[in-house]
Every structure is written in structure tokens, then in C-alpha cells.
XYZ file of C-alpha atoms in Angstrom:
208
model
C -20.809 6.319 14.979
C -23.406 5.800 12.262
C -24.403 2.084 11.700
C -23.220 3.953 6.927
C -19.628 5.210 9.531
C -18.971 1.732 10.506
C -19.585 -0.436 7.328
C -16.821 2.387 5.093
C -14.794 2.264 8.613
C -14.869 -2.133 7.852
C -14.778 -1.674 4.755
C -11.324 0.894 4.856
C -9.316 -1.493 7.280
C -9.712 -4.500 4.687
C -9.162 -3.033 2.055
C -6.072 -2.308 3.630
C -5.278 -6.107 5.315
C -6.254 -7.425 2.056
C -2.859 -4.579 0.351
C -0.198 -4.290 3.465
C -0.308 -8.109 3.153
C 0.922 -8.165 -0.491
C 2.364 -5.660 -0.461
C 4.107 -8.265 2.305
C 4.331 -11.270 -0.213
C 6.584 -9.027 -2.158
C 8.920 -7.841 1.018
C 9.623 -11.800 1.528
C 10.212 -12.647 -1.530
C 13.547 -9.941 -1.266
C 11.951 -7.002 -3.339
C 13.393 -4.204 -1.132
C 12.033 -1.307 -0.098
C 12.380 0.490 -3.861
C 11.594 -2.376 -5.046
C 10.835 -1.217 -8.409
C 14.462 0.624 -9.196
C 17.078 -2.575 -10.046
C 13.713 -3.862 -12.324
C 14.964 -4.615 -16.673
C 11.913 -2.305 -17.709
C 10.256 0.462 -15.959
C 6.863 -1.749 -14.194
C 5.275 -2.019 -11.066
C 2.920 -4.557 -10.228
C -0.421 -3.253 -8.523
C -1.321 -4.522 -5.662
C -3.997 -1.530 -2.950
C -6.266 -1.551 -5.113
C -7.835 1.607 -5.763
C -11.593 3.563 -5.057
C -13.733 4.847 -6.549
C -15.501 5.192 -9.586
C -12.285 4.749 -11.748
C -12.795 1.681 -14.475
C -9.515 2.066 -15.838
C -7.152 1.808 -13.309
C -9.225 -1.109 -11.368
C -8.255 -4.518 -10.418
C -10.660 -6.858 -12.284
C -10.091 -10.443 -10.856
C -10.861 -12.980 -13.731
C -11.425 -16.636 -12.636
C -12.259 -19.691 -14.986
C -13.886 -23.327 -13.424
C -11.734 -25.064 -16.242
C -8.939 -26.777 -16.186
C -6.581 -23.183 -17.758
C -5.350 -20.820 -14.785
C -6.599 -18.036 -13.349
C -5.155 -14.563 -14.086
C -5.796 -11.711 -12.268
C -5.306 -8.734 -14.697
C -4.738 -5.152 -13.703
C -6.499 -3.118 -16.067
C -4.583 0.069 -17.608
C -5.627 2.907 -19.852
C -8.242 2.045 -22.158
C -6.622 3.567 -24.909
C -3.323 1.404 -24.402
C -2.487 -1.863 -26.965
C -2.978 -4.212 -25.176
C -0.038 -6.626 -24.665
C 0.483 -10.496 -23.416
C 2.970 -9.818 -19.925
C 4.772 -12.317 -17.431
C 2.887 -13.766 -14.089
C 4.558 -13.013 -11.177
C 3.242 -15.762 -9.023
C 0.814 -13.793 -5.612
C -1.009 -15.376 -2.520
C -4.074 -16.356 -2.944
C -4.019 -18.506 -6.263
C -3.823 -15.701 -8.405
C -1.663 -14.026 -10.547
C -0.262 -10.532 -10.996
C 0.411 -8.726 -14.541
C 3.050 -5.430 -14.046
C 1.377 -2.531 -14.830
C 3.321 -0.279 -16.962
C 2.009 2.486 -17.609
C -0.987 4.414 -16.499
C -2.245 6.455 -12.871
C -1.250 3.664 -9.907
C 1.920 3.201 -11.682
C 2.145 6.505 -11.364
C 0.991 7.293 -7.972
C 3.396 3.867 -6.129
C 5.969 5.889 -7.733
C 5.127 8.858 -6.407
C 4.756 7.342 -2.979
C 8.519 5.045 -3.418
C 10.495 8.873 -3.475
C 8.230 9.952 -0.881
C 9.053 6.962 1.535
C 12.113 7.049 0.459
C 12.826 10.690 1.594
C 10.975 9.843 4.592
C 13.416 6.978 5.461
C 16.331 9.497 5.742
C 13.840 11.717 8.423
C 14.071 8.749 10.089
C 17.655 7.930 9.697
C 17.933 11.153 11.381
C 15.733 10.519 14.995
C 18.225 7.145 15.081
C 21.267 9.610 15.685
C 18.578 12.462 17.602
C 15.362 11.245 18.844
C 14.440 14.511 20.863
C 15.028 16.215 17.301
C 12.574 14.158 15.847
C 8.726 15.138 14.476
C 5.974 13.741 16.497
C 5.112 11.396 13.115
C 8.338 9.818 13.347
C 8.759 9.272 16.746
C 4.989 6.930 16.479
C 6.253 5.197 13.591
C 9.650 4.210 15.073
C 7.501 3.467 18.067
C 5.637 1.625 15.673
C 8.477 -0.087 14.361
C 10.278 -1.123 17.205
C 7.290 -2.695 18.820
C 6.832 -5.345 15.803
C 10.364 -6.016 15.956
C 10.686 -7.651 19.339
C 7.612 -10.270 17.399
C 8.254 -12.806 14.970
C 6.238 -14.678 11.782
C 2.873 -14.074 11.846
C 2.800 -12.295 15.764
C 4.434 -9.134 13.548
C 2.076 -8.900 11.236
C -0.719 -9.239 14.257
C 1.576 -6.374 15.786
C 2.123 -4.083 13.355
C -1.020 -3.403 11.662
C -3.002 -3.220 14.836
C -0.749 -0.624 15.736
C -1.014 1.021 11.953
C -4.215 1.121 12.641
C -5.011 2.747 15.785
C -2.871 5.287 14.681
C -4.894 7.034 11.739
C -8.498 7.625 11.527
C -9.713 6.903 8.382
C -10.419 9.865 5.696
C -10.763 10.105 1.688
C -8.655 11.527 -0.364
C -11.615 13.964 -1.070
C -12.440 15.213 2.353
C -9.098 15.749 3.235
C -6.753 16.893 0.286
C -9.827 18.522 -1.535
C -8.751 15.686 -5.203
C -10.620 12.243 -5.936
C -7.122 9.862 -5.195
C -3.367 10.965 -3.125
C -1.155 7.916 -2.111
C 1.018 9.521 1.522
C 3.889 8.117 2.423
C 3.195 7.268 6.302
C 5.049 10.215 8.214
C 2.665 12.025 5.586
C 0.097 10.002 7.184
C 0.416 10.276 10.983
C 1.358 13.649 10.319
C -2.666 14.312 9.278
C -2.703 10.819 11.817
C -5.695 10.384 8.799
C -5.813 8.306 5.673
C -7.845 6.058 3.112
C -7.063 2.529 2.475
C -4.606 2.945 0.467
C -1.912 4.703 2.538
C -2.994 2.732 6.233
C -1.981 0.326 3.714
C 1.998 1.675 2.372
C 2.432 2.737 6.379
C 1.732 -1.325 7.509
C 3.995 -2.289 4.464
C 7.142 0.914 5.156
C 6.576 -0.442 9.128
C 7.098 -3.867 8.170
C 10.379 -3.350 4.877
C 12.029 -0.855 8.745
């Protein structure tokens, strides 16, 4: 592995860890696997940083040194008018603004539907492990390993197991598109993924 490849690998892992912790925070405070189904308006809190040169989707952090609050603004399509939205408490002393439109919300809605579909596969596997796809067996083994631990130990076990189960690869190299988010079983089937795929797999494993 070249120095550049090592640098890219470390960057993928760090992005995945940060994104997973933010997703875990939402889960701990009762958002659930279908986090946005019961909301009054169709919004999602973006906690995964978009990769590549996607200016309109990149999460920007605006910090002010005065006595006022610091805020974290998630950019949406520039064509959309700016709307003052409520902030949601987040870890690391930042506030996240709900994203109500744009590519990030579309990506999350799509992968959330895939996660629900895969949950049915996991349910079938629990009834008959012999007819369970290999990727699902791997995922359930990771979940079982995490279940015997609690607190930070559980997070550490899940984090390490997912990191070892997936090799870093860009969406362009794997799928021929610049950005594609995949649910855990799809990622484990290929064995490859980028930072969002790591984070999603860790989030679902911890929810399980």
C-alpha cells in the first residue's frame, strides 16, 4: 500500500468513525432505525459529510468566537431560498440544521428504504441460519459480538469489526457513479465501500 493509499484509507476510516458517532447520538436519543417516519415534516438531519467536489451538499461549520452560539449549517441546493430552521442538539458542541430538500436527503431516504428491506432478510436469517446469505451471517455475527458488551466497549467492538469487514473503495471505482450510499448487507456482499458505507453499517449494527 502506497503512502497515498494509506492516507486515503485513514481518511475514510476517520470520516466513518465521526459519522457513525453522530448517527449513534441520534439513535441513543430515541430516533430509531426509521428515524424520520414520525416527524411532522419530511426532514432529515445530515450527519454524514459528502465526499468529492459537491459544493452544494457539503456540510459547512461556521464558528464564531463571540458570546453568541456556534452553528453548523448543512448546505442545500443554492437555488432553494434560505429558511430559518430549528436546530437540533448534537455532540461536539455543534448544532445541526435539518435538511428539507436536496441530494443528501434523497440519498438518506433511499438507503433507509434499503435498510428496512434488509431487516426482513435478517429476520428470516434468525429463523433459519442455514438459508441465510453469507453477508447477512457476517453482519449478524458482528451484531452478536457487540451485544455481549455495553457502552463504549460495544461501540469499539462494532467499529473495529466493520472496519475489518470492509475495504475502502470509491463509489466511482466500484459502481461507476460519484456517490452511492449502500445498506450494510449490500456493502458486505461486495466487501468494499467508502466512508458513508462504513458509517451506515456501524449505525445499523448498533441499532440492531
